[in-house]
Amino acid sequence: MTTCDVTIIGAGPYGLSAAAHLRTVKGLEVRVFGEPMSFWKHNMPAGMFLRSNWTATQIADPNYALTLEAYKTANGNHLSHPVPLHRFIQYALWYQRQAVPDLDQRKIARVESHPNGFRLILEDGEVVNSRRVIVATGISSFAWRPPEFEGLPPWLASHTSENRDLCRLAGKQVLVIGGGQSALESAALLREVGAEVEVVARTHRIHWLQGWTSRALHHQMGKFTSRLLYAPTDVGPAGISQLMARPELLRRLPRGIKDRLWKRSVRPAGARWLVNRLQNVSIRLGRSVVSVGPVGEQVKVRLDDGSERTVQHVLLGTGYHVDIAKYDFLGPELARRIHCVNGYPCLTKGLETSVQGLHILGAPAAWSFGPLMQFVSGTHYASRSLVRFIAGRGATQVGDETTT
Ligand SMILES: Cc1cc2nc3c(=O)[nH]c(=O)nc-3n(C[C@H](O)[C@H](O)[C@H](O)COP(=O)(O)OP(=O)(O)OC[C@H]3O[C@@H](n4cnc5c(N)ncnc54)[C@H](O)[C@@H]3O)c2cc1C
């Protein structure tokens, strides 16, 4: 059994960035666990492009030395915008090798309270005691399947996160459900591998990003106006973007206003570069699925206008619903003590939960700190806030607080 000051669970953008920042705190012993970038490697479709812009695609590091530009220079790799998925993964793995070379790729099977903080059990049974735990395990546990699709076998219906290689659906008739980036980009990729695709979405119109107004404000009104209206973090429309980039300020706003701004900032939308790629894909808007059932090797889907389709596969681009009860590594006693609203933990300074010494980063932090936490660009705020909080308390105090 080993003991350390801080354990980070997760080696995606948030875990890696938190590790890079915490390692600047003198005397703090930090261990990091998890397969690096596993969600991006296994749960996003090959051929995908990142929707976030260049400045918002940087994983924060304390010295601004591990940027996309630095990666490009160090590796001589050409990087275009939008950034292709495989290049972003290469960048993040390069970041990991520089900032967290001693990453331990084992999974954490269990986290429990312990008199001196927390007890972590690794997948192979090894035990680590830690005064603080930073959970940065992302959204893969939260993939949402509408109830109508429960019980269908995986070869008839799957979530977008289960399809790394869409070529397996080449030549098939596929119905894609959803009107956001994931559904629309999957539909384009499916069409390009030779599937017969139709998209069905509840929304009455697809919101395309980078429309005329946004392009004019970004590029034609001068750099000053653009910078005034849009923060480099690139979450939210003109003006609101600046507020979203200030999670500490956002946290203090009344709940109703915060929720309205959140909804407006991350409503389902598609990147403009998908428009041409979807020209030959039929998109049925304003419709929802009322029933689904297998018919032999196929699946029959009935919509609320009474129409029916029988297809070989349904691809669910239905997003993610955060609910930290689904983090199965959190022991039940510990999970019960985390104060949550609608599945989101209520976090205070340093992204700490109601359990002292237990912090949660990434999308689950959005209820407290806004939608920036759902994106890579939120690593700038999260890591700095965390390091300020932990350094402010001193490495030796942390375990003492959790003994109450
Ligand atoms: C299709 C799609 C496209 C997206 N495009 C963008 C985009 O263009 N720009 C953007 O900013 N965001 C994008 N996002 C959002 C993106 O998922 C988040 O920005 C990002 O992944 C958040 O990083 P994270 O570190 O919180 O989580 P993740 O990247 O999911 O990392 C979590 C890590 O935790 C590890 N882990 C999980 N459980 C355990 C365990 N028990 N023990 C040890 N390790 C564990 C995993 O190995 C993984 O590496 C997209 C999301 C999707 C679904």
Short mmCIF file of C-alpha atoms and ligand atoms in Angstrom, two decimals:
data_model
loop_
_atom_site.label_atom_id
_atom_site.label_comp_id
_atom_site.label_asym_id
_atom_site.label_seq_id
_atom_site.Cartn_x
_atom_site.Cartn_y
_atom_site.Cartn_z
CA MET A 1 0.00 0.00 0.00
CA THR A 2 1.27 3.49 -0.88
CA THR A 3 0.22 6.94 0.34
CA CYS A 4 0.21 10.25 -1.52
CA ASP A 5 -1.15 13.79 -1.17
CA VAL A 6 -3.30 13.95 -4.30
CA THR A 7 -4.60 11.27 -6.63
CA ILE A 8 -6.04 12.22 -10.01
CA ILE A 9 -8.40 9.70 -11.58
CA GLY A 10 -8.53 10.18 -15.34
CA ALA A 11 -6.01 11.12 -18.03
CA GLY A 12 -8.14 13.06 -20.47
CA PRO A 13 -7.66 16.84 -20.98
CA TYR A 14 -8.88 17.70 -17.45
CA GLY A 15 -6.84 15.09 -15.58
CA LEU A 16 -3.65 15.81 -17.54
CA SER A 17 -3.99 19.56 -17.15
CA ALA A 18 -4.72 19.27 -13.42
CA ALA A 19 -1.62 17.08 -13.02
CA ALA A 20 0.60 19.52 -14.94
CA HIS A 21 -0.56 22.37 -12.68
CA LEU A 22 -0.43 20.51 -9.35
CA ARG A 23 3.11 19.34 -10.07
CA THR A 24 4.20 22.97 -9.75
CA VAL A 25 3.28 22.89 -6.04
CA LYS A 26 6.47 22.20 -4.11
CA GLY A 27 6.39 19.12 -1.91
CA LEU A 28 3.01 17.87 -3.17
CA GLU A 29 3.04 14.23 -4.17
CA VAL A 30 0.60 13.71 -7.05
CA ARG A 31 -0.29 10.38 -8.69
CA VAL A 32 -2.32 10.13 -11.90
CA PHE A 33 -4.25 7.09 -13.11
CA GLY A 34 -6.07 6.14 -16.31
CA GLU A 35 -5.54 5.34 -19.97
CA PRO A 36 -4.57 8.63 -21.62
CA MET A 37 -7.27 10.09 -23.89
CA SER A 38 -9.24 6.84 -23.85
CA PHE A 39 -12.60 8.52 -24.53
CA TRP A 40 -11.20 10.29 -27.60
CA LYS A 41 -9.44 7.12 -28.79
CA HIS A 42 -12.32 4.67 -28.37
CA ASN A 43 -15.61 6.60 -28.19
CA MET A 44 -15.45 9.19 -30.97
CA PRO A 45 -15.77 8.31 -34.66
CA ALA A 46 -12.60 8.02 -36.74
CA GLY A 47 -12.58 10.84 -39.30
CA MET A 48 -14.20 13.32 -36.89
CA PHE A 49 -13.05 16.94 -36.63
CA LEU A 50 -13.07 19.00 -33.48
CA ARG A 51 -15.79 21.60 -33.43
CA SER A 52 -13.97 23.94 -31.07
CA ASN A 53 -11.78 26.65 -32.59
CA TRP A 54 -7.98 26.80 -32.42
CA THR A 55 -7.64 28.79 -29.18
CA ALA A 56 -10.27 26.62 -27.48
CA THR A 57 -8.49 23.40 -28.41
CA GLN A 58 -5.46 23.97 -26.15
CA ILE A 59 -5.07 21.90 -23.00
CA ALA A 60 -4.03 24.38 -20.31
CA ASP A 61 -0.54 24.06 -18.88
CA PRO A 62 1.05 26.28 -16.23
CA ASN A 63 3.79 27.71 -18.47
CA TYR A 64 1.90 28.03 -21.80
CA ALA A 65 4.57 25.71 -23.17
CA LEU A 66 2.37 22.79 -24.26
CA THR A 67 0.16 24.54 -26.78
CA LEU A 68 -0.94 23.23 -30.18
CA GLU A 69 1.59 25.63 -31.72
CA ALA A 70 4.40 24.18 -29.57
CA TYR A 71 3.33 20.66 -30.52
CA LYS A 72 3.36 21.62 -34.19
CA THR A 73 6.87 23.06 -33.90
CA ALA A 74 8.21 20.13 -31.86
CA ASN A 75 6.82 17.44 -34.15
CA GLY A 76 6.72 19.14 -37.54
CA ASN A 77 3.13 17.98 -37.91
CA HIS A 78 0.86 19.99 -40.10
CA LEU A 79 -2.24 21.01 -38.16
CA SER A 80 -5.22 22.38 -40.01
CA HIS A 81 -8.40 23.90 -38.67
CA PRO A 82 -10.80 22.28 -37.90
CA VAL A 83 -8.39 20.03 -36.04
CA PRO A 84 -8.81 16.36 -37.03
CA LEU A 85 -9.50 13.97 -34.13
CA HIS A 86 -6.37 11.86 -34.65
CA ARG A 87 -4.16 14.97 -34.55
CA PHE A 88 -5.77 16.19 -31.34
CA ILE A 89 -5.15 12.79 -29.75
CA GLN A 90 -1.48 12.92 -30.87
CA TYR A 91 -1.19 16.42 -29.39
CA ALA A 92 -2.69 15.32 -26.06
CA LEU A 93 -0.43 12.23 -25.88
CA TRP A 94 2.58 14.48 -26.54
CA TYR A 95 1.31 16.77 -23.74
CA GLN A 96 1.05 13.73 -21.46
CA ARG A 97 4.61 12.58 -22.22
CA GLN A 98 5.94 16.06 -21.39
CA ALA A 99 3.84 16.83 -18.31
CA VAL A 100 2.92 13.44 -16.81
CA PRO A 101 5.53 10.92 -18.01
CA ASP A 102 4.94 8.71 -14.96
CA LEU A 103 1.21 8.29 -15.65
CA ASP A 104 -0.08 4.97 -14.27
CA GLN A 105 -2.50 3.55 -16.86
CA ARG A 106 -4.33 1.29 -14.43
CA LYS A 107 -8.01 1.94 -13.70
CA ILE A 108 -9.33 2.84 -10.29
CA ALA A 109 -11.95 0.28 -9.33
CA ARG A 110 -13.09 1.85 -6.06
CA VAL A 111 -12.78 5.02 -3.99
CA GLU A 112 -13.82 4.98 -0.34
CA SER A 113 -13.53 7.33 2.62
CA HIS A 114 -10.64 6.69 4.95
CA PRO A 115 -9.67 8.35 8.25
CA ASN A 116 -6.77 10.15 6.51
CA GLY A 117 -8.65 11.03 3.34
CA PHE A 118 -9.45 8.34 0.81
CA ARG A 119 -8.65 4.72 0.04
CA LEU A 120 -8.38 3.84 -3.65
CA ILE A 121 -8.43 0.28 -4.91
CA LEU A 122 -6.85 -0.28 -8.30
CA GLU A 123 -8.15 -2.76 -10.87
CA ASP A 124 -5.43 -5.25 -9.88
CA GLY A 125 -6.24 -4.95 -6.16
CA GLU A 126 -3.38 -2.63 -5.16
CA VAL A 127 -4.41 -0.05 -2.58
CA VAL A 128 -3.40 3.63 -2.55
CA ASN A 129 -4.26 6.01 0.27
CA SER A 130 -4.60 9.63 -0.71
CA ARG A 131 -5.38 12.80 1.22
CA ARG A 132 -7.22 14.31 -1.77
CA VAL A 133 -8.87 12.81 -4.84
CA ILE A 134 -9.53 14.63 -8.10
CA VAL A 135 -12.12 12.87 -10.26
CA ALA A 136 -11.60 13.72 -13.96
CA THR A 137 -13.28 10.74 -15.57
CA GLY A 138 -15.35 12.53 -18.21
CA ILE A 139 -18.76 11.67 -19.65
CA SER A 140 -18.42 8.14 -21.03
CA SER A 141 -20.58 6.76 -18.19
CA PHE A 142 -23.38 9.19 -19.09
CA ALA A 143 -24.25 8.25 -22.71
CA TRP A 144 -28.02 8.64 -22.95
CA ARG A 145 -30.31 6.20 -24.78
CA PRO A 146 -33.99 7.20 -25.06
CA PRO A 147 -36.13 4.61 -23.18
CA GLU A 148 -37.81 3.39 -26.41
CA PHE A 149 -34.47 1.90 -27.46
CA GLU A 150 -33.78 0.02 -24.23
CA GLY A 151 -33.69 -3.71 -24.79
CA LEU A 152 -32.75 -3.55 -28.49
CA PRO A 153 -29.65 -5.60 -29.27
CA PRO A 154 -26.49 -3.59 -30.07
CA TRP A 155 -26.44 -4.65 -33.73
CA LEU A 156 -29.84 -2.92 -34.20
CA ALA A 157 -29.29 0.24 -32.15
CA SER A 158 -26.17 1.85 -30.72
CA HIS A 159 -25.12 5.15 -29.20
CA THR A 160 -22.67 7.32 -31.17
CA SER A 161 -20.11 6.73 -28.39
CA GLU A 162 -20.10 3.01 -29.23
CA ASN A 163 -18.99 3.57 -32.81
CA ARG A 164 -15.32 4.25 -33.23
CA ASP A 165 -15.40 2.85 -36.76
CA LEU A 166 -18.53 3.73 -38.71
CA CYS A 167 -17.29 1.63 -41.66
CA ARG A 168 -19.00 -1.32 -39.98
CA LEU A 169 -22.29 0.25 -41.14
CA ALA A 170 -21.14 0.77 -44.76
CA GLY A 171 -23.83 -0.20 -47.26
CA LYS A 172 -26.55 -0.38 -44.57
CA GLN A 173 -29.73 1.63 -44.09
CA VAL A 174 -29.16 3.71 -40.98
CA LEU A 175 -31.50 6.04 -39.14
CA VAL A 176 -29.64 8.66 -37.09
CA ILE A 177 -31.52 10.21 -34.17
CA GLY A 178 -30.54 13.71 -33.03
CA GLY A 179 -29.87 17.22 -34.30
CA GLY A 180 -26.59 18.11 -32.63
CA GLN A 181 -22.98 17.92 -33.80
CA SER A 182 -22.49 14.28 -32.91
CA ALA A 183 -25.58 13.09 -34.81
CA LEU A 184 -24.93 15.33 -37.82
CA GLU A 185 -21.23 14.53 -38.14
CA SER A 186 -21.94 10.79 -37.76
CA ALA A 187 -24.57 11.09 -40.52
CA ALA A 188 -22.00 12.78 -42.81
CA LEU A 189 -19.36 10.12 -42.06
CA LEU A 190 -21.90 7.33 -42.63
CA ARG A 191 -22.93 8.78 -45.96
CA GLU A 192 -19.23 9.03 -46.94
CA VAL A 193 -18.65 5.33 -46.20
CA GLY A 194 -21.62 4.41 -48.37
CA ALA A 195 -24.47 3.95 -45.90
CA GLU A 196 -28.02 5.02 -46.78
CA VAL A 197 -28.73 7.60 -44.10
CA GLU A 198 -31.71 9.52 -42.79
CA VAL A 199 -31.60 11.89 -39.80
CA VAL A 200 -34.62 12.38 -37.54
CA ALA A 201 -34.56 15.18 -34.97
CA ARG A 202 -37.09 16.75 -32.59
CA THR A 203 -35.81 20.26 -33.28
CA HIS A 204 -37.72 22.26 -35.92
CA ARG A 205 -34.53 23.69 -37.38
CA ILE A 206 -30.87 22.81 -37.31
CA HIS A 207 -28.76 25.51 -35.68
CA TRP A 208 -25.64 25.91 -37.77
CA LEU A 209 -22.69 27.52 -36.04
CA GLN A 210 -20.58 30.27 -37.63
CA GLY A 211 -23.59 31.80 -39.40
CA TRP A 212 -23.50 35.13 -41.23
CA THR A 213 -23.76 37.29 -38.07
CA SER A 214 -21.19 35.25 -36.18
CA ARG A 215 -18.74 35.36 -39.12
CA ALA A 216 -19.18 39.12 -39.46
CA LEU A 217 -18.61 39.70 -35.73
CA HIS A 218 -15.63 37.35 -35.68
CA HIS A 219 -13.83 38.49 -38.84
CA GLN A 220 -15.25 41.64 -40.44
CA MET A 221 -15.67 44.08 -37.54
CA GLY A 222 -12.00 44.13 -36.58
CA LYS A 223 -10.01 42.24 -33.97
CA PHE A 224 -11.00 44.60 -31.14
CA THR A 225 -14.76 43.99 -31.57
CA SER A 226 -14.22 40.30 -32.01
CA ARG A 227 -12.14 40.06 -28.80
CA LEU A 228 -14.68 42.15 -26.93
CA LEU A 229 -17.53 39.82 -27.84
CA TYR A 230 -15.84 36.42 -27.94
CA ALA A 231 -13.48 34.97 -25.33
CA PRO A 232 -10.72 32.63 -26.60
CA THR A 233 -12.50 29.81 -24.74
CA ASP A 234 -15.17 29.98 -27.48
CA VAL A 235 -18.24 28.80 -25.57
CA GLY A 236 -21.46 30.77 -26.13
CA PRO A 237 -22.66 33.43 -28.58
CA ALA A 238 -21.43 37.05 -28.86
CA GLY A 239 -21.20 38.74 -25.46
CA ILE A 240 -22.37 35.70 -23.51
CA SER A 241 -19.07 34.06 -24.49
CA GLN A 242 -17.22 36.52 -22.21
CA LEU A 243 -19.45 35.62 -19.27
CA MET A 244 -19.07 31.88 -19.87
CA ALA A 245 -15.29 32.37 -19.78
CA ARG A 246 -15.62 33.64 -16.17
CA PRO A 247 -17.00 30.68 -14.21
CA GLU A 248 -16.38 32.35 -10.85
CA LEU A 249 -18.65 35.24 -11.83
CA LEU A 250 -21.22 32.93 -13.42
CA ARG A 251 -21.38 30.88 -10.22
CA ARG A 252 -22.71 33.90 -8.34
CA LEU A 253 -25.64 34.58 -10.72
CA PRO A 254 -29.19 33.51 -9.78
CA ARG A 255 -29.95 29.91 -10.84
CA GLY A 256 -32.65 30.88 -13.37
CA ILE A 257 -30.37 33.27 -15.27
CA LYS A 258 -27.49 30.80 -15.17
CA ASP A 259 -29.68 28.04 -16.60
CA ARG A 260 -30.97 30.26 -19.42
CA LEU A 261 -27.42 31.30 -20.36
CA TRP A 262 -26.28 27.67 -20.23
CA LYS A 263 -29.08 26.53 -22.52
CA ARG A 264 -28.37 29.34 -24.98
CA SER A 265 -24.63 28.62 -25.00
CA VAL A 266 -24.66 24.90 -25.71
CA ARG A 267 -27.89 24.19 -27.55
CA PRO A 268 -27.65 21.35 -30.11
CA ALA A 269 -25.93 22.75 -33.19
CA GLY A 270 -23.80 21.67 -36.13
CA ALA A 271 -20.53 23.12 -37.40
CA ARG A 272 -20.98 25.02 -40.65
CA TRP A 273 -18.43 22.81 -42.41
CA LEU A 274 -20.97 19.98 -42.23
CA VAL A 275 -23.56 21.71 -44.42
CA ASN A 276 -22.07 20.61 -47.75
CA ARG A 277 -21.29 17.14 -46.47
CA LEU A 278 -24.95 16.63 -45.55
CA GLN A 279 -26.37 17.83 -48.86
CA ASN A 280 -27.44 14.35 -49.92
CA VAL A 281 -28.67 13.20 -46.53
CA SER A 282 -32.38 13.34 -45.86
CA ILE A 283 -33.10 15.25 -42.62
CA ARG A 284 -36.54 15.02 -41.04
CA LEU A 285 -37.10 17.76 -38.46
CA GLY A 286 -39.76 18.33 -35.81
CA ARG A 287 -40.37 14.59 -35.35
CA SER A 288 -39.84 12.23 -32.48
CA VAL A 289 -39.81 8.47 -32.15
CA VAL A 290 -42.92 6.95 -30.55
CA SER A 291 -42.15 3.24 -30.80
CA VAL A 292 -39.40 0.88 -31.84
CA GLY A 293 -39.32 -2.87 -32.35
CA PRO A 294 -37.17 -5.52 -34.00
CA VAL A 295 -38.47 -7.08 -37.22
CA GLY A 296 -36.27 -10.03 -38.09
CA GLU A 297 -32.75 -8.69 -38.71
CA GLN A 298 -34.05 -5.13 -38.91
CA VAL A 299 -35.65 -2.51 -36.68
CA LYS A 300 -38.98 -0.76 -37.27
CA VAL A 301 -39.22 2.84 -36.03
CA ARG A 302 -42.53 4.72 -35.82
CA LEU A 303 -42.53 8.53 -35.70
CA ASP A 304 -45.14 10.85 -34.17
CA ASP A 305 -46.52 11.72 -37.64
CA GLY A 306 -47.52 8.07 -38.04
CA SER A 307 -44.81 7.32 -40.59
CA GLU A 308 -42.62 4.24 -40.21
CA ARG A 309 -39.18 3.19 -41.37
CA THR A 310 -37.61 -0.22 -41.30
CA VAL A 311 -33.83 0.04 -41.23
CA GLN A 312 -30.82 -2.13 -40.46
CA HIS A 313 -29.50 0.10 -37.73
CA VAL A 314 -30.46 3.07 -35.55
CA LEU A 315 -27.62 5.33 -34.43
CA LEU A 316 -28.43 7.36 -31.32
CA GLY A 317 -26.83 10.80 -31.39
CA THR A 318 -28.79 11.57 -28.26
CA GLY A 319 -26.00 12.97 -26.16
CA TYR A 320 -25.07 12.58 -22.52
CA HIS A 321 -26.95 13.12 -19.24
CA VAL A 322 -24.62 13.80 -16.34
CA ASP A 323 -25.37 11.69 -13.25
CA ILE A 324 -22.38 11.05 -11.03
CA ALA A 325 -24.22 8.13 -9.38
CA LYS A 326 -23.14 6.34 -12.58
CA TYR A 327 -19.47 6.65 -11.63
CA ASP A 328 -19.36 3.07 -10.42
CA PHE A 329 -15.95 3.48 -8.75
CA LEU A 330 -17.44 5.81 -6.09
CA GLY A 331 -18.27 3.71 -3.04
CA PRO A 332 -21.96 4.04 -2.00
CA GLU A 333 -21.14 5.68 1.36
CA LEU A 334 -18.99 8.29 -0.39
CA ALA A 335 -21.48 8.84 -3.24
CA ARG A 336 -24.29 9.48 -0.70
CA ARG A 337 -22.29 12.27 0.92
CA ILE A 338 -21.82 14.21 -2.34
CA HIS A 339 -24.52 16.85 -2.49
CA CYS A 340 -26.00 16.79 -6.02
CA VAL A 341 -28.72 18.49 -8.05
CA ASN A 342 -30.09 16.58 -11.03
CA GLY A 343 -27.06 14.31 -11.03
CA TYR A 344 -24.55 17.20 -10.96
CA PRO A 345 -22.37 17.66 -7.87
CA CYS A 346 -22.64 21.07 -6.17
CA LEU A 347 -19.10 22.34 -6.14
CA THR A 348 -17.42 25.15 -4.26
CA LYS A 349 -14.05 26.86 -4.70
CA GLY A 350 -11.36 24.60 -6.14
CA LEU A 351 -14.17 22.45 -7.61
CA GLU A 352 -14.50 20.66 -4.29
CA THR A 353 -17.61 18.59 -3.56
CA SER A 354 -19.50 18.56 -0.26
CA VAL A 355 -17.01 15.84 0.76
CA GLN A 356 -13.86 17.69 1.82
CA GLY A 357 -10.85 16.68 -0.24
CA LEU A 358 -12.92 15.23 -3.09
CA HIS A 359 -12.94 17.33 -6.27
CA ILE A 360 -14.74 16.73 -9.58
CA LEU A 361 -13.60 18.29 -12.87
CA GLY A 362 -15.03 18.35 -16.39
CA ALA A 363 -18.68 18.18 -17.47
CA PRO A 364 -20.09 17.34 -13.99
CA ALA A 365 -18.75 20.73 -12.83
CA ALA A 366 -21.05 22.55 -15.29
CA TRP A 367 -23.97 22.91 -12.86
CA SER A 368 -21.78 25.00 -10.57
CA PHE A 369 -19.36 26.63 -13.01
CA GLY A 370 -21.23 26.74 -16.31
CA PRO A 371 -20.91 25.05 -19.70
CA LEU A 372 -17.23 25.97 -20.15
CA MET A 373 -16.55 22.89 -17.99
CA GLN A 374 -17.91 20.68 -20.80
CA PHE A 375 -15.06 21.64 -23.12
CA VAL A 376 -11.28 21.40 -23.35
CA SER A 377 -11.01 25.18 -22.95
CA GLY A 378 -12.42 24.84 -19.42
CA THR A 379 -9.11 23.26 -18.34
CA HIS A 380 -7.64 26.78 -17.99
CA TYR A 381 -10.09 27.75 -15.28
CA ALA A 382 -10.41 24.32 -13.60
CA SER A 383 -6.68 23.65 -13.23
CA ARG A 384 -5.84 27.13 -11.97
CA SER A 385 -8.71 27.14 -9.52
CA LEU A 386 -7.66 23.72 -8.24
CA VAL A 387 -3.99 24.58 -7.84
CA ARG A 388 -4.79 27.87 -6.06
CA PHE A 389 -7.08 26.04 -3.67
CA ILE A 390 -4.75 23.15 -2.89
CA ALA A 391 -1.56 25.24 -2.72
CA GLY A 392 -3.41 27.69 -0.45
CA ARG A 393 -4.15 24.93 2.03
CA GLY A 394 -0.68 23.39 2.00
CA ALA A 395 0.13 19.78 1.26
CA THR A 396 0.08 18.70 4.86
CA GLN A 397 -3.36 19.99 5.82
CA VAL A 398 -5.45 18.14 3.30
CA GLY A 399 -5.89 14.81 5.04
CA ASP A 400 -6.62 16.50 8.36
CA GLU A 401 -9.73 18.21 6.97
CA THR A 402 -11.29 14.96 5.78
CA THR A 403 -11.14 13.20 9.10
CA THR A 404 -14.30 14.91 10.38
C1 LIG B 1 -18.29 13.43 -30.26
C2 LIG B 1 -17.71 14.48 -29.33
C3 LIG B 1 -17.00 15.54 -29.83
C4 LIG B 1 -16.45 16.50 -28.97
N1 LIG B 1 -15.76 17.54 -29.52
C5 LIG B 1 -15.23 18.46 -28.69
C6 LIG B 1 -14.48 19.57 -29.22
O1 LIG B 1 -14.34 19.74 -30.44
N2 LIG B 1 -13.93 20.45 -28.34
C7 LIG B 1 -14.07 20.32 -26.98
O2 LIG B 1 -13.55 21.15 -26.25
N3 LIG B 1 -14.78 19.31 -26.47
C8 LIG B 1 -15.36 18.39 -27.27
N4 LIG B 1 -16.09 17.35 -26.74
C9 LIG B 1 -16.25 17.29 -25.28
C10 LIG B 1 -15.10 16.46 -24.70
O3 LIG B 1 -15.58 15.18 -24.40
C11 LIG B 1 -14.57 17.11 -23.47
O4 LIG B 1 -14.13 18.42 -23.76
C12 LIG B 1 -13.35 16.39 -22.86
O5 LIG B 1 -13.31 15.03 -23.16
C13 LIG B 1 -13.34 16.58 -21.40
O6 LIG B 1 -12.17 16.00 -20.88
P1 LIG B 1 -12.19 15.12 -19.55
O7 LIG B 1 -10.77 15.01 -19.15
O8 LIG B 1 -13.18 15.68 -18.59
O9 LIG B 1 -12.80 13.71 -19.98
P2 LIG B 1 -12.27 12.56 -20.94
O10 LIG B 1 -11.57 13.10 -22.12
O11 LIG B 1 -13.43 11.68 -21.17
O12 LIG B 1 -11.19 11.77 -20.07
C14 LIG B 1 -11.56 10.95 -18.99
C15 LIG B 1 -10.44 10.01 -18.67
O13 LIG B 1 -10.76 9.31 -17.49
C16 LIG B 1 -10.26 8.00 -17.55
N5 LIG B 1 -11.04 7.17 -16.64
C17 LIG B 1 -12.37 6.96 -16.63
N6 LIG B 1 -12.69 6.13 -15.60
C18 LIG B 1 -11.54 5.83 -14.97
C19 LIG B 1 -11.22 5.01 -13.85
N7 LIG B 1 -12.16 4.34 -13.16
N8 LIG B 1 -9.92 4.91 -13.50
C20 LIG B 1 -8.96 5.57 -14.16
N9 LIG B 1 -9.21 6.36 -15.23
C21 LIG B 1 -10.49 6.48 -15.62
C22 LIG B 1 -10.36 7.62 -19.00
O14 LIG B 1 -9.35 6.70 -19.26
C23 LIG B 1 -10.20 8.95 -19.74
O15 LIG B 1 -8.91 9.08 -20.28
C24 LIG B 1 -16.66 16.39 -27.58
C25 LIG B 1 -17.40 15.31 -27.06
C26 LIG B 1 -17.93 14.38 -27.93
C27 LIG B 1 -18.74 13.25 -27.34
#
